[in-house]
Coordinates of C-alpha atoms (C1' of nucleotides) in Angstrom, one line a residue:
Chain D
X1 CA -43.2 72.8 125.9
X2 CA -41.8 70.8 123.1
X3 CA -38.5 69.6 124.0
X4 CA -36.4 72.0 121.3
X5 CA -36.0 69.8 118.2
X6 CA -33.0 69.8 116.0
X7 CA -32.9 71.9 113.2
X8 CA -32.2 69.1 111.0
X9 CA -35.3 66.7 112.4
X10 CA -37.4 69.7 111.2
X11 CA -36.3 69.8 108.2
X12 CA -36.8 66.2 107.6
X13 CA -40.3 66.4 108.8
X14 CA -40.5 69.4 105.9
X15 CA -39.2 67.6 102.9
X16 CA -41.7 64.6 103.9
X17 CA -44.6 67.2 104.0
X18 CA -43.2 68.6 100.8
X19 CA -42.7 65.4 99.2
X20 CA -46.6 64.8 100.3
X21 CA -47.8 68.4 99.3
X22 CA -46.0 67.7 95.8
X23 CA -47.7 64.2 95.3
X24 CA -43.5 63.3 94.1
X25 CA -43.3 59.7 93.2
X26 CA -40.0 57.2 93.1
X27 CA -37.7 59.1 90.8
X28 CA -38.8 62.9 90.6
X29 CA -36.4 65.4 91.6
X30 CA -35.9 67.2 95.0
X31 CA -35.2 71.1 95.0
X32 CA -31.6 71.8 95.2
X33 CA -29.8 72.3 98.6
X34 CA -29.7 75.8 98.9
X35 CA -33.5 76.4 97.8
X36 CA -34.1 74.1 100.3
X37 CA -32.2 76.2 102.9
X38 CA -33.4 79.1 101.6
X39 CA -37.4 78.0 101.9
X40 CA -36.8 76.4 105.4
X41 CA -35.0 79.0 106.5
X42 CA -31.9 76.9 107.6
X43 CA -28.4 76.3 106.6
X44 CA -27.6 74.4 104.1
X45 CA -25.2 72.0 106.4
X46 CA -28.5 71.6 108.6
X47 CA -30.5 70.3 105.2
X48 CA -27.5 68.2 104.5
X49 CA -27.5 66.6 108.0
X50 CA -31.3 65.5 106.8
X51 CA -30.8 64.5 103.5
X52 CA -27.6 62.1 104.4
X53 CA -30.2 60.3 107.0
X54 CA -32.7 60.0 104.4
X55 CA -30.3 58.9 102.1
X56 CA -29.0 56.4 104.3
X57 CA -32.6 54.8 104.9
X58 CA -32.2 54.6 101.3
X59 CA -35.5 57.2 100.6
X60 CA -33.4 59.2 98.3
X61 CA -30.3 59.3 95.9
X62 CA -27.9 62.0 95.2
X63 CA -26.5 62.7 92.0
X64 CA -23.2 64.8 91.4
X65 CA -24.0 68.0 89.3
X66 CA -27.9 66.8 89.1
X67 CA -29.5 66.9 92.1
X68 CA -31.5 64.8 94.5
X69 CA -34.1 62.2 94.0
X70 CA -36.5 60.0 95.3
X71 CA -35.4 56.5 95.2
X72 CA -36.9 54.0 92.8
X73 CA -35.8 51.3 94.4
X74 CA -36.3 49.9 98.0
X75 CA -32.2 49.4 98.7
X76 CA -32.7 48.5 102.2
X77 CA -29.1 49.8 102.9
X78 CA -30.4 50.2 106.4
X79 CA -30.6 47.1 107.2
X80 CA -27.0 46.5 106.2
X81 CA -25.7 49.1 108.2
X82 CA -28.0 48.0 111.4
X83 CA -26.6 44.3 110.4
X84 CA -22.8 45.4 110.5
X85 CA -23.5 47.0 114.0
X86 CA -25.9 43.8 115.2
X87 CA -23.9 41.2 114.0
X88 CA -20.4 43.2 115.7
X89 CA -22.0 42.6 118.9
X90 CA -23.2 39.4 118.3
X91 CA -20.3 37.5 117.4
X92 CA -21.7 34.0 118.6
X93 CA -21.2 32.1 115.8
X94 CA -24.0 29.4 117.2
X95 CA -26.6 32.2 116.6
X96 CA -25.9 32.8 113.4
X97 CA -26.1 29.9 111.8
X98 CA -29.2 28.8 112.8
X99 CA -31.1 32.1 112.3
X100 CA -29.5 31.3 108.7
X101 CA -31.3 27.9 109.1
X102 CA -34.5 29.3 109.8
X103 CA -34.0 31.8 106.7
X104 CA -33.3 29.0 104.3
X105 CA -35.7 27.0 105.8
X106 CA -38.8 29.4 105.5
X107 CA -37.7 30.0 101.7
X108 CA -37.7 26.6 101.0
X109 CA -40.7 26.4 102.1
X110 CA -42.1 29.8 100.3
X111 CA -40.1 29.4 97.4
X112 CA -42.4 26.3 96.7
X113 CA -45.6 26.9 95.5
X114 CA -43.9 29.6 93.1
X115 CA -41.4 27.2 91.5
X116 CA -41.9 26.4 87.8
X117 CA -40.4 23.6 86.4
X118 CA -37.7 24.9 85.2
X119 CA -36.4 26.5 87.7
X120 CA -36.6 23.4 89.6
X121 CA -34.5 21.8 86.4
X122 CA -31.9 24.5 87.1
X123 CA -31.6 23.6 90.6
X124 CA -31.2 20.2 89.8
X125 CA -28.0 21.0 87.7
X126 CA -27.0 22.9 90.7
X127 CA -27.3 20.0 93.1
X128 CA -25.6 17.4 90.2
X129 CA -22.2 19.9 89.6
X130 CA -19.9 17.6 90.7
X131 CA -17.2 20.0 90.4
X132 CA -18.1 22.4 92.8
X133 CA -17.5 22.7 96.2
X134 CA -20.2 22.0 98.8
X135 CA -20.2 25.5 100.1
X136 CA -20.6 26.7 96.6
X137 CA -23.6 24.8 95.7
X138 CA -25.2 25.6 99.0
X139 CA -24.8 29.3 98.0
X140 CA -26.0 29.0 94.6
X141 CA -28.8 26.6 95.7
X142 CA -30.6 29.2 98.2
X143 CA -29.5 32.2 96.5
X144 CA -32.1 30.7 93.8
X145 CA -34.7 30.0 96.5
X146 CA -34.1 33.4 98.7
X147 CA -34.6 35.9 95.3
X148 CA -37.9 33.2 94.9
X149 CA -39.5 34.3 97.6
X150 CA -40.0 37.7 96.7
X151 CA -39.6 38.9 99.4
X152 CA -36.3 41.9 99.8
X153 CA -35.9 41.5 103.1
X154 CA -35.9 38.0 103.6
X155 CA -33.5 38.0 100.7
X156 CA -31.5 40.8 102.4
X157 CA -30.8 39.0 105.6
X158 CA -29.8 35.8 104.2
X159 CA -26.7 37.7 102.2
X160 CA -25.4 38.9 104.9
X161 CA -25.9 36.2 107.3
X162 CA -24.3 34.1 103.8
X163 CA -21.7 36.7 103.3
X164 CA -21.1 36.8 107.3
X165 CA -20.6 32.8 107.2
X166 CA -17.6 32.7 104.8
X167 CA -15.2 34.7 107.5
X168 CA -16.5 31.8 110.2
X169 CA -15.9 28.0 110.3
X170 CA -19.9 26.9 109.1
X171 CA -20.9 23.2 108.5
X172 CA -23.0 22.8 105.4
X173 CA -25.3 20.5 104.8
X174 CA -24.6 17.0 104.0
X175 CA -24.4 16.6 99.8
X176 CA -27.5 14.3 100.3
X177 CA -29.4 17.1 101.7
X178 CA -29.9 19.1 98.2
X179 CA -30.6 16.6 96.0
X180 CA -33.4 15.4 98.3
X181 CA -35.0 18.7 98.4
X182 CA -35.0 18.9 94.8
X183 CA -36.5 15.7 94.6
X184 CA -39.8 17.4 97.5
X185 CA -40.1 19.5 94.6
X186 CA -40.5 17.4 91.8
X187 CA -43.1 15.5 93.9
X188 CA -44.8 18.3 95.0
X189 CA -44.4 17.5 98.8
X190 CA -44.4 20.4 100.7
X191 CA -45.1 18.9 104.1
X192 CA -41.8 16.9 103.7
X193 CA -39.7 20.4 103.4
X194 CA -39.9 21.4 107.4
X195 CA -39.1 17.4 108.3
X196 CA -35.9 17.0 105.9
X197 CA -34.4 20.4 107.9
X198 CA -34.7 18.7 110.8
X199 CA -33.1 15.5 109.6
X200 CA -30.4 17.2 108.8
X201 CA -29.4 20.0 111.4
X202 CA -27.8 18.4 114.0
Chain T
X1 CA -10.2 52.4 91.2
X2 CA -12.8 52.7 94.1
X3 CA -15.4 54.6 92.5
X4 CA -15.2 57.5 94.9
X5 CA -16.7 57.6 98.2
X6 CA -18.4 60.5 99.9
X7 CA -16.3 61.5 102.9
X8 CA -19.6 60.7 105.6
X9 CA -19.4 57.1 103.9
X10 CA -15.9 56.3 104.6
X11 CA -16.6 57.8 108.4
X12 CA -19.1 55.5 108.6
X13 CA -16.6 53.0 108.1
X14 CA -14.1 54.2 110.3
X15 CA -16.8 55.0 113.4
X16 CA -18.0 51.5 113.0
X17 CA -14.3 50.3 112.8
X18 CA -13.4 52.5 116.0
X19 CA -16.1 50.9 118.2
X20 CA -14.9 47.9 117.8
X21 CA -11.1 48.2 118.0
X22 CA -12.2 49.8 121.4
X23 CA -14.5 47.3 122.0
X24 CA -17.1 50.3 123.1
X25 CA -20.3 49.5 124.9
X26 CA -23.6 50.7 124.3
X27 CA -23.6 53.7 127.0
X28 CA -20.1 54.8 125.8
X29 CA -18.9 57.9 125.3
X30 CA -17.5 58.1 121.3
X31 CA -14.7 60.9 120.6
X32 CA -15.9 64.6 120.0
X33 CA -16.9 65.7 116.7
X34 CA -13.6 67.7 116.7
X35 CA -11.3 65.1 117.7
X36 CA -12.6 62.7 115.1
X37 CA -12.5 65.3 112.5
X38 CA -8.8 65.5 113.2
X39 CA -8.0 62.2 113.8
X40 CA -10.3 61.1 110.4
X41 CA -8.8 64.6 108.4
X42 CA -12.2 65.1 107.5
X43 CA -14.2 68.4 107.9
X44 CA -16.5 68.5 111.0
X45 CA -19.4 68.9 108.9
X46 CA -18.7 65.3 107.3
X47 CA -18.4 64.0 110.7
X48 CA -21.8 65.1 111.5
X49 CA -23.2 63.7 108.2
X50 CA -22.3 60.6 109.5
X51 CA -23.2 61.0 113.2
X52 CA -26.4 62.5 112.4
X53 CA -27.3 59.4 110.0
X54 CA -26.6 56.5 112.4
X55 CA -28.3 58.6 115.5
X56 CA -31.3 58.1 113.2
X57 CA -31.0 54.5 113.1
X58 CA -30.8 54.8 117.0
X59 CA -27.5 53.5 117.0
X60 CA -25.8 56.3 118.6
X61 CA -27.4 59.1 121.0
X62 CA -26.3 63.0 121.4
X63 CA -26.6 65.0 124.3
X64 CA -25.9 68.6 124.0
X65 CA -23.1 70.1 126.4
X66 CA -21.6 66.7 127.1
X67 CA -21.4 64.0 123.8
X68 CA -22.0 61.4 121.6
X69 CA -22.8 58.0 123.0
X70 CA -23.3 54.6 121.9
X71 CA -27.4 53.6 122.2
X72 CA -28.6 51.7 125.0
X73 CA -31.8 51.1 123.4
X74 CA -32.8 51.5 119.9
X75 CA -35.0 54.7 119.4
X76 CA -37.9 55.0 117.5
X77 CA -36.8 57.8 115.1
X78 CA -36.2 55.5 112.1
X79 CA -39.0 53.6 112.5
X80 CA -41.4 56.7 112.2
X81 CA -39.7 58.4 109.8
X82 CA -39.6 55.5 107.5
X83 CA -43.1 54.7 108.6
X84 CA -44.3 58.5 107.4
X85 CA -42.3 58.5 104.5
X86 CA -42.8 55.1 102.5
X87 CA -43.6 52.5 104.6
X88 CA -46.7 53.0 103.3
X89 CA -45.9 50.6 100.6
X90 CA -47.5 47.2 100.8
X91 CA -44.9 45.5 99.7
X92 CA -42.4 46.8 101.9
X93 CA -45.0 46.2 104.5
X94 CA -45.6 42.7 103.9
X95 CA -42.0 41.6 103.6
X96 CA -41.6 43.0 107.3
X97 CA -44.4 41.1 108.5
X98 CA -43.6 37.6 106.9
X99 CA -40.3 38.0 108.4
X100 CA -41.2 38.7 111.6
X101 CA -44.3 35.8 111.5
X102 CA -41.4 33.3 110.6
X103 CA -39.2 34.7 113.7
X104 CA -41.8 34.6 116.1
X105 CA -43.0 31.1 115.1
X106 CA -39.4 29.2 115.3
X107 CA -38.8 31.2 118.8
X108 CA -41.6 30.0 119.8
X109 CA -40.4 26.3 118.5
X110 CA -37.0 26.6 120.3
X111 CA -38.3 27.7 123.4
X112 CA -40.8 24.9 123.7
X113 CA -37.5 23.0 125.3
X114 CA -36.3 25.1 127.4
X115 CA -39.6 26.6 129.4
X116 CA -40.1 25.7 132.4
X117 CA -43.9 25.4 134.5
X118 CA -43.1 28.7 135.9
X119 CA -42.1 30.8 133.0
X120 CA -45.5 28.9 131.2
X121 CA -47.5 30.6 134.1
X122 CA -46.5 33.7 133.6
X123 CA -47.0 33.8 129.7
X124 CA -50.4 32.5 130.8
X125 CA -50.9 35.4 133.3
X126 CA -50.2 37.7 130.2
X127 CA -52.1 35.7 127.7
X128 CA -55.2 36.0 130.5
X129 CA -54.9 40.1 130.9
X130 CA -58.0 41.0 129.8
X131 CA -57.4 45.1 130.6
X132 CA -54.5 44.8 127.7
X133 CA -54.6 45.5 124.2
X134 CA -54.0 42.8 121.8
X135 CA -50.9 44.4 120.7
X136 CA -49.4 45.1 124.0
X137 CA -50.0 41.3 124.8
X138 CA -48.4 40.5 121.9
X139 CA -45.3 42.4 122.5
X140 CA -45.0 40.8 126.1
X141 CA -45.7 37.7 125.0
X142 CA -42.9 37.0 121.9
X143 CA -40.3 39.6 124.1
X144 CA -40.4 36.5 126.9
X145 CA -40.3 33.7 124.1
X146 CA -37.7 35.6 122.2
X147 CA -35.6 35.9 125.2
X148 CA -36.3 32.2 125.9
X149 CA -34.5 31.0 122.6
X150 CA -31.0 32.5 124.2
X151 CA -29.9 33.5 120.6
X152 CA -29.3 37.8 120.9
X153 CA -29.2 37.7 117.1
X154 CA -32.7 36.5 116.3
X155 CA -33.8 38.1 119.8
X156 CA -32.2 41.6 118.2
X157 CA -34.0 40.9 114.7
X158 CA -37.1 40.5 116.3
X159 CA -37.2 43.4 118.4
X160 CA -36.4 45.6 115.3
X161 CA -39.0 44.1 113.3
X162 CA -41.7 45.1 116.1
X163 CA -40.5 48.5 116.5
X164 CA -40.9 48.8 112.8
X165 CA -44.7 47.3 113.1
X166 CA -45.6 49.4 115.8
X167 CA -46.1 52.5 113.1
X168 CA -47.8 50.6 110.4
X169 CA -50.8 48.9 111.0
X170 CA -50.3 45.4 111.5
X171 CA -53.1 42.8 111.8
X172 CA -52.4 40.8 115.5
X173 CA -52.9 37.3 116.3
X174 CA -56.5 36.6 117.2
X175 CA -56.7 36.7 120.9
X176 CA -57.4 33.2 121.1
X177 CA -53.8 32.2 118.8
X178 CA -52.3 33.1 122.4
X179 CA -54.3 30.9 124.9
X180 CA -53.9 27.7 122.7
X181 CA -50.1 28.1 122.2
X182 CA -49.9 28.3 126.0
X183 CA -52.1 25.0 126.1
X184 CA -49.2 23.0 123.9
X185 CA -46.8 24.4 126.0
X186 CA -48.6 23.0 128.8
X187 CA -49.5 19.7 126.9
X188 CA -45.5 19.5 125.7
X189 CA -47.2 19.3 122.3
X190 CA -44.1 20.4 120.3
X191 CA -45.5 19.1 117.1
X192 CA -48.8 21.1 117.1
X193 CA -47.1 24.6 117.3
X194 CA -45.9 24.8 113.4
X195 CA -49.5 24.0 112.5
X196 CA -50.9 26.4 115.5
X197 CA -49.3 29.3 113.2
X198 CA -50.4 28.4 110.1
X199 CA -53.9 28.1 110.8
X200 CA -54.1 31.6 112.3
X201 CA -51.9 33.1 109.6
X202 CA -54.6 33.3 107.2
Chain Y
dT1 C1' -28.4 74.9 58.5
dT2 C1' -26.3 71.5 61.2
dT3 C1' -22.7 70.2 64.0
dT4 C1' -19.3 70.9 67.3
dA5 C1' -16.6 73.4 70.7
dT6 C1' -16.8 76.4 74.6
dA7 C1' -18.5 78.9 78.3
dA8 C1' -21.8 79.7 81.9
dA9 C1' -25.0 78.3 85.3
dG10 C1' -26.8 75.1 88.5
dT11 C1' -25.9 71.3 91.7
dG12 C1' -23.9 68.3 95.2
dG13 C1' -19.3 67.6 98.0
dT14 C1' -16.4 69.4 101.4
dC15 C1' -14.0 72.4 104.4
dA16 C1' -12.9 76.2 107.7
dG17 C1' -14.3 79.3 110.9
dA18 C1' -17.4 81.6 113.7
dC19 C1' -21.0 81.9 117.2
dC20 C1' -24.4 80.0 120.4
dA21 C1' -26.4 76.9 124.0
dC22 C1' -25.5 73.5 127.2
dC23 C1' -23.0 70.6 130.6
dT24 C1' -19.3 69.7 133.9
dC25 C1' -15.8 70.7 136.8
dT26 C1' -12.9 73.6 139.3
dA27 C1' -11.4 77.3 141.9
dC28 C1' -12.9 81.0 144.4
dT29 C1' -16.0 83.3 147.6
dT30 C1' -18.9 83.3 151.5
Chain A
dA1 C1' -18.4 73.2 154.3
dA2 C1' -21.5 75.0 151.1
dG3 C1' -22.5 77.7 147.4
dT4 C1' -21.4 80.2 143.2
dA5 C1' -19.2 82.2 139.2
dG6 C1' -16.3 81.2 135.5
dA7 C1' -13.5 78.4 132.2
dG8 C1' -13.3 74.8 129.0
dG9 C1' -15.2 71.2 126.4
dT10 C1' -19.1 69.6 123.6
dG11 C1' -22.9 69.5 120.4
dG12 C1' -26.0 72.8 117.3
dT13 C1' -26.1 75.9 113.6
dC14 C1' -25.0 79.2 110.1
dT15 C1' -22.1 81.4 106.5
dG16 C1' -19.1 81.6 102.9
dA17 C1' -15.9 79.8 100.2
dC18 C1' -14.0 76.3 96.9
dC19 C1' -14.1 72.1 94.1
dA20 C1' -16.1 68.6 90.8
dC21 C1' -19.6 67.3 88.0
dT22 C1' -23.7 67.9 84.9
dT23 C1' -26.7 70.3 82.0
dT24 C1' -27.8 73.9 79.1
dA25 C1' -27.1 78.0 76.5
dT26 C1' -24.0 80.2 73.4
dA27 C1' -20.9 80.9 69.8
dA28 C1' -17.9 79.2 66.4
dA29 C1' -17.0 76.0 62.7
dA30 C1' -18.5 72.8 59.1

DNA sequence: TTTTATAAAGTGGTCAGACCACCTCTACTT
DNA sequence: AAGTAGAGGTGGTCTGACCACTTTATAAAA
């Protein structure tokens, strides 16, 4: 016997055949609510219930008045919500920052072999503002080097750790510390990246 | 102006702010879907928008007759839905797995300190297994590392990022990545595990 | 004919109420 | 004391009713 499944977990498991069945791409339109319910044979609160999870994992997106669509875009709002819940019970401030280390760390390091030079020009005027606060430039700084990476989730979970940081007491790095990455970069010396971290997290 | 809401949104909110006013455990019991549509003035259908999206995160569990309860493990609902839906992007795919490479090569830095003979024994005695699959050594293996580094955050990462690479196929370590990273640990060779990773990462 | 209002239809957003199925606990029976 | 029937609470589901918004069809005005 199958342990009974929800209505709704059926009908999640339907709209993914459908979506299958349909060959529907990023963008195409859904069928309504209530042809849904109507074709599934289930109330329309019971497709809802589905289409709020999917939503949520960011598959599709509702419009008012139009209807609902697959998602073009990967919004990875999942990982935000399991991140409010994950960081709530991990409050230890210790683990944070050096998980946002590791992050910045690994993108330095990716972010490399991708860099033009200009974009290592821009990060130079980043590093030289004089007028802007430490924490300011080290936002700007990896915000550069996270998107360069290319890689959304990576990118993802160094906001929020970054956005996470500001409400806690977090020791940037020294001022020294930028410019001499920028510098690895100008000479090309990726084996010096991992090294210069460790110089300077203590 | 707030660009209006949806109702289940805002009871995200207010679920997530509950838990921890009340400092709730995982294994709690949260309020009925009628109290909290009374004490939220929201219609017990929005309440179960909401509800039924985080339970498919795992974050939450329902059990008929008795209540809604906070997760004491994290289900793999999400992680196959998402899997059959549109996991079967290669990008998507590949972010995850970078991610979870990086993770599992800095716990493995940070517990190099902190393991002692005994603990190194047993990851051999799981590294030696010769009846287990790659994958199931793998999961033992990093789940004891990952533990090791005493940071819950990066432990709770990784554990979501192999739930999520449990439904798509993901290439292991070769089987001999494991024996040698148990020989530094035995040979306290702390500076040969950053370049034990890369070599097997084509 | 073209343009512009206006109305209608379709769609998601939300709520209230009604049942059903299931669990627990209590009070009653044996 | 043990067992049982019932009441009350809880999630599961459906229906029908509005509302707000968008698109489209229709009619009026230019």
């Amino acid at each position: 016997m199958t342990p009974k499944q929800k209505v709704y977990q059926e009908v999640l498991h339907e709209i993914r055949k459908f979506i299958e069945n349909h060959d529907l791409e990023p963008g195409d339109k859904l069928p309504s609510e209530r042809e849904l319910s109507e074709k599934l044979q289930a109330g329309r609160s019971s497709i809802r219930e589905a289409l709020r999870a999917i939503e949520l994992l960011g598959l599709i997106e509702t419009r008012h008045g139009e209807g609902t669509f697959l998602s073009t875009y990967r919004s990875y709002q999942t990982v935000d919500l399991l991140a409010s819940f994950i960081l709530q019970e991990n409050k230890t401030k210790n683990d944070i920052i050096l998980v946002k280390r590791i992050i910045e760390k690994e993108a330095a390091k990716i972010a490399f072999s991708s860099l033009t030079e200009k974009e290592i020009a821009e990060l130079d005027e980043i590093v030289q503002n004089q007028t802007a606060e430490t924490a300011q430039i080290h936002r700007t700084f990896f915000n550069c080097l996270v998107k360069k990476t290319d890689n959304l989730l990576l990118a993802r979970i160094w906001m929020l750790l970054e956005e996470f940081s500001n409400t806690i007491q977090v020791l940037n790095f020294h001022n020294a510390f930028y410019r001499e990455l920028v510098s690895l970069y100008k000479a090309k010396a990726y084996d010096l990246i991992e090294p210069l971290f460790h110089k300077y997290s203590n």
